[in-house]
PDB file of C-alpha atoms in Angstrom:
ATOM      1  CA  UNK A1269      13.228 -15.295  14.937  1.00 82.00           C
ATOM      2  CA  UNK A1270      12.512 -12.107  12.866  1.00 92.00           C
ATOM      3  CA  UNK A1271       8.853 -10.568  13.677  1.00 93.00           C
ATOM      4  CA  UNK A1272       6.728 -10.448  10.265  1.00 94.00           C
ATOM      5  CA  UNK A1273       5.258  -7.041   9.405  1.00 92.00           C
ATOM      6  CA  UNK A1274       1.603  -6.369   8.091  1.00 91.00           C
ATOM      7  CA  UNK A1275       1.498  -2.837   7.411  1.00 88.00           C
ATOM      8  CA  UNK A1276      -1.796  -1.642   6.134  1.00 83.00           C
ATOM      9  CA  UNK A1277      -2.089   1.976   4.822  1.00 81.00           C
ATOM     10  CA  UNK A1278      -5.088   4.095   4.529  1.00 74.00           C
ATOM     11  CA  UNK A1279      -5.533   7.612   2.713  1.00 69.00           C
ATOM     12  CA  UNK A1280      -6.623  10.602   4.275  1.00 66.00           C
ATOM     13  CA  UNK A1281      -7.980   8.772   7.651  1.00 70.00           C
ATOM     14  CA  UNK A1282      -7.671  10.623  10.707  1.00 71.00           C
ATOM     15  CA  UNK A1283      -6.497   8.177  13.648  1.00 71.00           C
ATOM     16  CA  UNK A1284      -9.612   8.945  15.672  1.00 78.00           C
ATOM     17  CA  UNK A1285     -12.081   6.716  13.234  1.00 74.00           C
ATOM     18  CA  UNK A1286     -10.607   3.657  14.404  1.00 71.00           C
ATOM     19  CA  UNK A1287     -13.051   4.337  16.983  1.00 75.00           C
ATOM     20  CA  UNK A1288     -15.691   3.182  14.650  1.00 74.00           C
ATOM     21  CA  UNK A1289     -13.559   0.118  13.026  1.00 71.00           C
ATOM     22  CA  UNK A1290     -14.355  -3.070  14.723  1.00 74.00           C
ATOM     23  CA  UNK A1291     -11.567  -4.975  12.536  1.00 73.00           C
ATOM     24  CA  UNK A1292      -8.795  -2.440  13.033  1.00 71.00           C
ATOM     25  CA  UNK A1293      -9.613  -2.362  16.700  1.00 74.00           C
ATOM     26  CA  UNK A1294      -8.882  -5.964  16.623  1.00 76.00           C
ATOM     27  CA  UNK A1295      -5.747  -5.829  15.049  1.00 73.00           C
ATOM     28  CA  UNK A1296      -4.325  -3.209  17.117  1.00 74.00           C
ATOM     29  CA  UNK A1297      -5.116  -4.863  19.978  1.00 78.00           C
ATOM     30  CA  UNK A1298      -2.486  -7.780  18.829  1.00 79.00           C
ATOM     31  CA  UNK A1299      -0.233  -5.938  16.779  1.00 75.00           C
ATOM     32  CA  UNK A1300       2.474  -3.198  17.756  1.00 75.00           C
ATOM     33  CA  UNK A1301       0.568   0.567  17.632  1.00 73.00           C
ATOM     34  CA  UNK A1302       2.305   3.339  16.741  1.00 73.00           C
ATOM     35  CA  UNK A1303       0.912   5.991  19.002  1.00 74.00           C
ATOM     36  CA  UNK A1304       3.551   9.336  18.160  1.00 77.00           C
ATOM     37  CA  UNK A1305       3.674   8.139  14.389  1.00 74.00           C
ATOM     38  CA  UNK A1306       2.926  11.056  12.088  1.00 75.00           C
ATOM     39  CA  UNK A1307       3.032  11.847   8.303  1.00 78.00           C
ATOM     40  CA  UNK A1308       6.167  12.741   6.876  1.00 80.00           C
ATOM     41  CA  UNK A1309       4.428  15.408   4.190  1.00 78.00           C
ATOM     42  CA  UNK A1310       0.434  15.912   3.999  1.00 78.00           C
ATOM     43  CA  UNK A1311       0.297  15.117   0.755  1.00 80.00           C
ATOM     44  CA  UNK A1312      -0.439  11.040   0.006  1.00 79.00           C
ATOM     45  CA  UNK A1313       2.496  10.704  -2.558  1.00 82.00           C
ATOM     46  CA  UNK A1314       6.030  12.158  -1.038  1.00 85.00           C
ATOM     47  CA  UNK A1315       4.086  10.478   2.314  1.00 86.00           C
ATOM     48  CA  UNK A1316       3.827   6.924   1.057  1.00 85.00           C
ATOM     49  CA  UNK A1317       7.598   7.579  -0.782  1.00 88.00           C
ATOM     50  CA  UNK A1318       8.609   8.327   2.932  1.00 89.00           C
ATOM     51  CA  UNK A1319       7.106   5.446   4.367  1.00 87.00           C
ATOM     52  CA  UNK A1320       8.472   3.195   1.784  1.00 90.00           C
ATOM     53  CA  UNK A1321      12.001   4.499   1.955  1.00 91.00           C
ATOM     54  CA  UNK A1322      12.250   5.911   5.180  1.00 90.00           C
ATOM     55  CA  UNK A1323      13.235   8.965   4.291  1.00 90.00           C
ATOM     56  CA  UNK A1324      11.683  12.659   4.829  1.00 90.00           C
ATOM     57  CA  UNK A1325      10.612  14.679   1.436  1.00 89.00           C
ATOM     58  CA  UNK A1326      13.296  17.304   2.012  1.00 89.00           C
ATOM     59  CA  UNK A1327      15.878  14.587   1.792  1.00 90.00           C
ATOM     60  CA  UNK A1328      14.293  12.617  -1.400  1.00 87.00           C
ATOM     61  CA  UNK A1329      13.007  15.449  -3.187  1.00 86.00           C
ATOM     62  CA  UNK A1330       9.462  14.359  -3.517  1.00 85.00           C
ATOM     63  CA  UNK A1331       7.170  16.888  -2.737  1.00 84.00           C
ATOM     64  CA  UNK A1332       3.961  16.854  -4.718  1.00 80.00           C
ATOM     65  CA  UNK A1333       1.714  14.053  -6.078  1.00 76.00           C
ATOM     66  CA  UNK A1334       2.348  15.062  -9.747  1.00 70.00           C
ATOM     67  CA  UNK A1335      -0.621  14.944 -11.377  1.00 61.00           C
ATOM     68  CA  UNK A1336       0.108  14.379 -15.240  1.00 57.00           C
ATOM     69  CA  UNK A1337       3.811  14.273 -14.646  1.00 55.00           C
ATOM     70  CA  UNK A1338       3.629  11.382 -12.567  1.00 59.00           C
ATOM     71  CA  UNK A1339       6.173  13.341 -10.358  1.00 68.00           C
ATOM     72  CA  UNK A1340       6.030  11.233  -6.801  1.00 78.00           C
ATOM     73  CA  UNK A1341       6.474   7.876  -9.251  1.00 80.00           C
ATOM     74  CA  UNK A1342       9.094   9.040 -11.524  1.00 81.00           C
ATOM     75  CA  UNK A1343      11.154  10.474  -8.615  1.00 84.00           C
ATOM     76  CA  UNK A1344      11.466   7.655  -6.337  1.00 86.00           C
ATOM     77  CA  UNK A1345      12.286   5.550  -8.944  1.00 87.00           C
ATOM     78  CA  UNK A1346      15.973   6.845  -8.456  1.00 89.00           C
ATOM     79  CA  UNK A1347      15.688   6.079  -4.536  1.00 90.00           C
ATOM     80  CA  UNK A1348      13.633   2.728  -4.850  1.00 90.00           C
ATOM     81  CA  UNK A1349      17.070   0.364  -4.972  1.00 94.00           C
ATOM     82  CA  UNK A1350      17.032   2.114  -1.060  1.00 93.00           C
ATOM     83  CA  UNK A1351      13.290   1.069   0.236  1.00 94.00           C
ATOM     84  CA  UNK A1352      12.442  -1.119   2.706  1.00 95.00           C
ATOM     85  CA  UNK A1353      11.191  -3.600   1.034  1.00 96.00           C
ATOM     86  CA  UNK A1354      14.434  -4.238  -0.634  1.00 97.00           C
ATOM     87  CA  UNK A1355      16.300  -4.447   2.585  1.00 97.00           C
ATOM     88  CA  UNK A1356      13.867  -6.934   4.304  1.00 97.00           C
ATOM     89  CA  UNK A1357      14.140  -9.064   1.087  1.00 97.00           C
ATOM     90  CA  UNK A1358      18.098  -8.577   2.078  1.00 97.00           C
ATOM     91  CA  UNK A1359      17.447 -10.449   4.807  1.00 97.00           C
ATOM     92  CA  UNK A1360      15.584 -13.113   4.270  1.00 97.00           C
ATOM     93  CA  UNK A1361      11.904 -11.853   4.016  1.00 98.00           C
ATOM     94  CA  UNK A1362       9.602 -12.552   2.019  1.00 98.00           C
ATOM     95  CA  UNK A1363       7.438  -9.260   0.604  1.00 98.00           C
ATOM     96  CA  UNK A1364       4.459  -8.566  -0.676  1.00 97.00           C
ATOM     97  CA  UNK A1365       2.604  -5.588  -2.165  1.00 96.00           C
ATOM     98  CA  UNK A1366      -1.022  -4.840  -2.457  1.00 95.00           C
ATOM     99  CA  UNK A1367      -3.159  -1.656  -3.402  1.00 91.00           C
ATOM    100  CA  UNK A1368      -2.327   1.577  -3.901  1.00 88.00           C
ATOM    101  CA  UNK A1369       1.132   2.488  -4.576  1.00 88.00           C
ATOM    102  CA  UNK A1370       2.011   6.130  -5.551  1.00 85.00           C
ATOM    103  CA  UNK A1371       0.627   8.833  -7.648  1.00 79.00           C
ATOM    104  CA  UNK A1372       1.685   8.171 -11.514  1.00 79.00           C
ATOM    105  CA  UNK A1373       2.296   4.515 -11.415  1.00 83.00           C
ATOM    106  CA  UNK A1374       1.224   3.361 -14.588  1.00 82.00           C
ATOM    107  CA  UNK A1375      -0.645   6.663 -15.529  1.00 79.00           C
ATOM    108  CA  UNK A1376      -0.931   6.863 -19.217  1.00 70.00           C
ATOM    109  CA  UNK A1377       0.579   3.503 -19.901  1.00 72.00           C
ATOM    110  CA  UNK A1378       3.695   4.702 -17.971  1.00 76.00           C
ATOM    111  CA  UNK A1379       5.342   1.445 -16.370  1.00 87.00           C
ATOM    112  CA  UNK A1380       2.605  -0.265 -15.993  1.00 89.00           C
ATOM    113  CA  UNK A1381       3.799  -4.200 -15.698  1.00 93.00           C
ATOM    114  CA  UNK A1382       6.566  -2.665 -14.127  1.00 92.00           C
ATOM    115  CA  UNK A1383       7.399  -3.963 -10.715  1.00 95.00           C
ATOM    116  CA  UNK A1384      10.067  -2.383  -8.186  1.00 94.00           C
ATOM    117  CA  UNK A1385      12.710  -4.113  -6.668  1.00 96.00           C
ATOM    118  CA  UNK A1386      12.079  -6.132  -3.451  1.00 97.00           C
ATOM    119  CA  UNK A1387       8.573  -7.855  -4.249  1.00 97.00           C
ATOM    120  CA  UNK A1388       8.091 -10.848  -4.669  1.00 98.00           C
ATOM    121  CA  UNK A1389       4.857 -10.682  -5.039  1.00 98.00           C
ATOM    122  CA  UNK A1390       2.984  -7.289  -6.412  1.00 97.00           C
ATOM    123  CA  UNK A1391      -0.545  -6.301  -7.301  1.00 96.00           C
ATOM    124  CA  UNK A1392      -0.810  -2.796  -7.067  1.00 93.00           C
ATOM    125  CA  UNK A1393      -3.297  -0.167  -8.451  1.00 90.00           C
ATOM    126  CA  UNK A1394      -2.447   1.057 -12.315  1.00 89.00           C
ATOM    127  CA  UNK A1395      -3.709   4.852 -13.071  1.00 78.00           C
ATOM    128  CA  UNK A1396      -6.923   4.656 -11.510  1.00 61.00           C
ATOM    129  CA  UNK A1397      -6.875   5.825  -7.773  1.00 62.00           C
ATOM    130  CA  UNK A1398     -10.530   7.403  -7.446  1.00 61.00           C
ATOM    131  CA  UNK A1399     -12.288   4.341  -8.913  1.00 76.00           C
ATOM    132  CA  UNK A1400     -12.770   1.832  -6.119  1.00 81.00           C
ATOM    133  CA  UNK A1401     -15.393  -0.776  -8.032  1.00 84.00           C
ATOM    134  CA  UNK A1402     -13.499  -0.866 -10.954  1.00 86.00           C
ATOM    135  CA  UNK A1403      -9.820  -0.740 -11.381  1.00 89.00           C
ATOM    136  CA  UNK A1404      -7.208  -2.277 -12.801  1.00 91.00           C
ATOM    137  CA  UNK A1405      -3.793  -3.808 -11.116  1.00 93.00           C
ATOM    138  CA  UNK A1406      -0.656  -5.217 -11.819  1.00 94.00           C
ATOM    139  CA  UNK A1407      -0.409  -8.924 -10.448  1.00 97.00           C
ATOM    140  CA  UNK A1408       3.049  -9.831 -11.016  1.00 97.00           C
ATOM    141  CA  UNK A1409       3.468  -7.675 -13.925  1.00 96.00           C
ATOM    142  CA  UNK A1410       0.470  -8.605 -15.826  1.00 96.00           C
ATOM    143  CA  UNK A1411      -2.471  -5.585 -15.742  1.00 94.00           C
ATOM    144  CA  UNK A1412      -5.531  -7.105 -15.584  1.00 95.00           C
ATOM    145  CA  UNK A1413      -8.967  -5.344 -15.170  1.00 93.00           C
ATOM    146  CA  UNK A1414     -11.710  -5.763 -12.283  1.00 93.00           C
ATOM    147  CA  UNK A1415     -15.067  -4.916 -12.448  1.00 92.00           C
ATOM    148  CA  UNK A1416     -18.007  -4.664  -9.582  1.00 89.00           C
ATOM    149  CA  UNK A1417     -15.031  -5.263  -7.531  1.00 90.00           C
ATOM    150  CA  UNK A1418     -14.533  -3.438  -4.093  1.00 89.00           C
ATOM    151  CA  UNK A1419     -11.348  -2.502  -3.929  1.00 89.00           C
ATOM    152  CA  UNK A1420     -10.830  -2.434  -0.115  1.00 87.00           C
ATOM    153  CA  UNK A1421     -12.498  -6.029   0.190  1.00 90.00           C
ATOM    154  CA  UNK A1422     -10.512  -7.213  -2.311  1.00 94.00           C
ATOM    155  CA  UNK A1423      -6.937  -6.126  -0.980  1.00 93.00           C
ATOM    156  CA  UNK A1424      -8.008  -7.002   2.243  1.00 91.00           C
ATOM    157  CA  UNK A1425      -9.244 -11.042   1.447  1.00 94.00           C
ATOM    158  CA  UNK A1426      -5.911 -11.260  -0.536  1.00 96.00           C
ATOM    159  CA  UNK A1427      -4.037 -10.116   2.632  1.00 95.00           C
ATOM    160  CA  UNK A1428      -5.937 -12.661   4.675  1.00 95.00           C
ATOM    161  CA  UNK A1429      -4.909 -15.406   1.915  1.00 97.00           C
ATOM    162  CA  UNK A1430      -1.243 -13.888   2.335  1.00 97.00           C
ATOM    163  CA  UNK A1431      -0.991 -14.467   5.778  1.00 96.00           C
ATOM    164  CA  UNK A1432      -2.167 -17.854   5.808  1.00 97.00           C
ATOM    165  CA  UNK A1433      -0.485 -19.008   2.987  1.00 96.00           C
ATOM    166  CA  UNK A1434       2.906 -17.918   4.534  1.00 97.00           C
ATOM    167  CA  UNK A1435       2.251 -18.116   8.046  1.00 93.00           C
ATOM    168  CA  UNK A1436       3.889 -22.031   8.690  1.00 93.00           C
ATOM    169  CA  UNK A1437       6.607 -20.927   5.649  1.00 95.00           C
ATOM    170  CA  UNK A1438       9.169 -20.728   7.755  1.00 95.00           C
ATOM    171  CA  UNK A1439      10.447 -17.500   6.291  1.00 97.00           C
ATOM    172  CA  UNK A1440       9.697 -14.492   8.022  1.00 97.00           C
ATOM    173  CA  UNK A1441       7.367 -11.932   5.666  1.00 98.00           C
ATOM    174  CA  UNK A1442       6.125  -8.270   5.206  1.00 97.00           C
ATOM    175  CA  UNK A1443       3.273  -7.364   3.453  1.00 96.00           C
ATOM    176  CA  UNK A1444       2.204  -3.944   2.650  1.00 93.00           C
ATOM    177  CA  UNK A1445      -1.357  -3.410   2.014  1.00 92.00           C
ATOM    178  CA  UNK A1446      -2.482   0.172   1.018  1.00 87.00           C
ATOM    179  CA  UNK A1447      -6.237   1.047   0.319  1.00 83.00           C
ATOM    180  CA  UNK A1448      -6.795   4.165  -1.701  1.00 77.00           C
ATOM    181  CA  UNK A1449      -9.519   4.707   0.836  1.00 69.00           C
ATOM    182  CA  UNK A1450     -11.105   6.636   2.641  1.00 62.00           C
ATOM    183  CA  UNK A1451      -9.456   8.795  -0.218  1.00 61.00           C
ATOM    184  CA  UNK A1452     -11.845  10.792  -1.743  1.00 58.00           C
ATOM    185  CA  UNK A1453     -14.840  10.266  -3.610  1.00 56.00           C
ATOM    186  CA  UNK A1454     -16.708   8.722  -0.759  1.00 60.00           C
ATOM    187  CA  UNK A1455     -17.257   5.310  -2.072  1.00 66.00           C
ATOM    188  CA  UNK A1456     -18.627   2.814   0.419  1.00 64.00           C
ATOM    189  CA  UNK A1457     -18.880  -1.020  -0.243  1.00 65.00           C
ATOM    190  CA  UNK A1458     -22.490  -1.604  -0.068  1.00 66.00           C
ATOM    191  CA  UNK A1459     -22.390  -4.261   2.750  1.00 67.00           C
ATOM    192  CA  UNK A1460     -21.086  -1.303   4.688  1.00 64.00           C
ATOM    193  CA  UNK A1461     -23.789   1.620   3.896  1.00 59.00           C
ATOM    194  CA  UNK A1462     -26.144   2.343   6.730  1.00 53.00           C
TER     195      UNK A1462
END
């Protein structure tokens, strides 16, 4: 039987603050821990392109986030046909997306309700990285706005709901789930501050 994969992303979190997770300590502790694994690029977009192809930046071409050019989007576009996803949906997985996705995704309208090949399910942050409360995301390629809404709780109940939903499917699944924190502004959920 294939293994399913939960793969949950953070950005700019050095590995030492697990220390001070409760809830990631848990999940390590039953999960496989990747103790040599290090960032392909420090730079969150040609990093998260490398994790989702696997494939280094000097290979792909994307080096930089982008900023108004939505550069890191727009360039692995022409690899996405090759990402991971894809080839677990290849064989037999089911996959899922949630959070943060890569710099320029539906920045300035730009594909928006757009959703790459080898989801079947997708909600993923639309051109608004540094707001964690409120946000908007693409479910299924329908934007649709949230307000007074932590982001990281959010992504993180849906993944629970994920799990559960598919855990007696029968089909083996992945789900990717990748908070745009502790990116920067510091932005705490409020049952969390003290």
């Amino acid at each position: 039987q294939n293994p399913n994969f939960l793969y949950i992303l953070s950005d700019d979190q050095r590995w030492d603050d697990f220390q001070y997770m409760a809830n990631m300590r848990d999940v390590r502790s039953v999960g496989m821990n990747f103790a040599h694994n290090y960032t392909a690029w420090a730079t969150c977009g040609p990093s998260r392109a490398a994790q989702l192809l696997g494939l280094l930046p000097h290979t792909t071409g994307i080096k930089d986030n982008g900023g108004e050019d939505a550069t890191a989007y727009l360039e692995y576009k022409s690899w996405w046909d090759k990402s991971i996803a894809v080839a677990l949906q290849n064989k037999g997985y089911y996959t899922r997306h949630d959070g943060k996705f890569l710099n320029g995704y539906g920045d300035n309208g730009l594909d928006e309700t757009v959703i790459p090949p080898g989801y079947n399910e997708w909600h993923a942050i639309v051109a608004s990285f540094e707001n964690f409360w409120n946000f908007h995301l693409n479910d299924d390629g329908v934007v649709n706005a949230y307000r007074n809404v932590y982001s990281t709780a959010l992504f993180s109940a849906r993944t629970v709901d994920f799990i559960q939903r598919r855990q007696n499917s029968g089909q083996p699944w992945a789900c990717y789930t990748w908070h745009n924190s502790c990116h920067g502004p510091d932005t705490t959920d409020t049952q969390d501050v003290g």
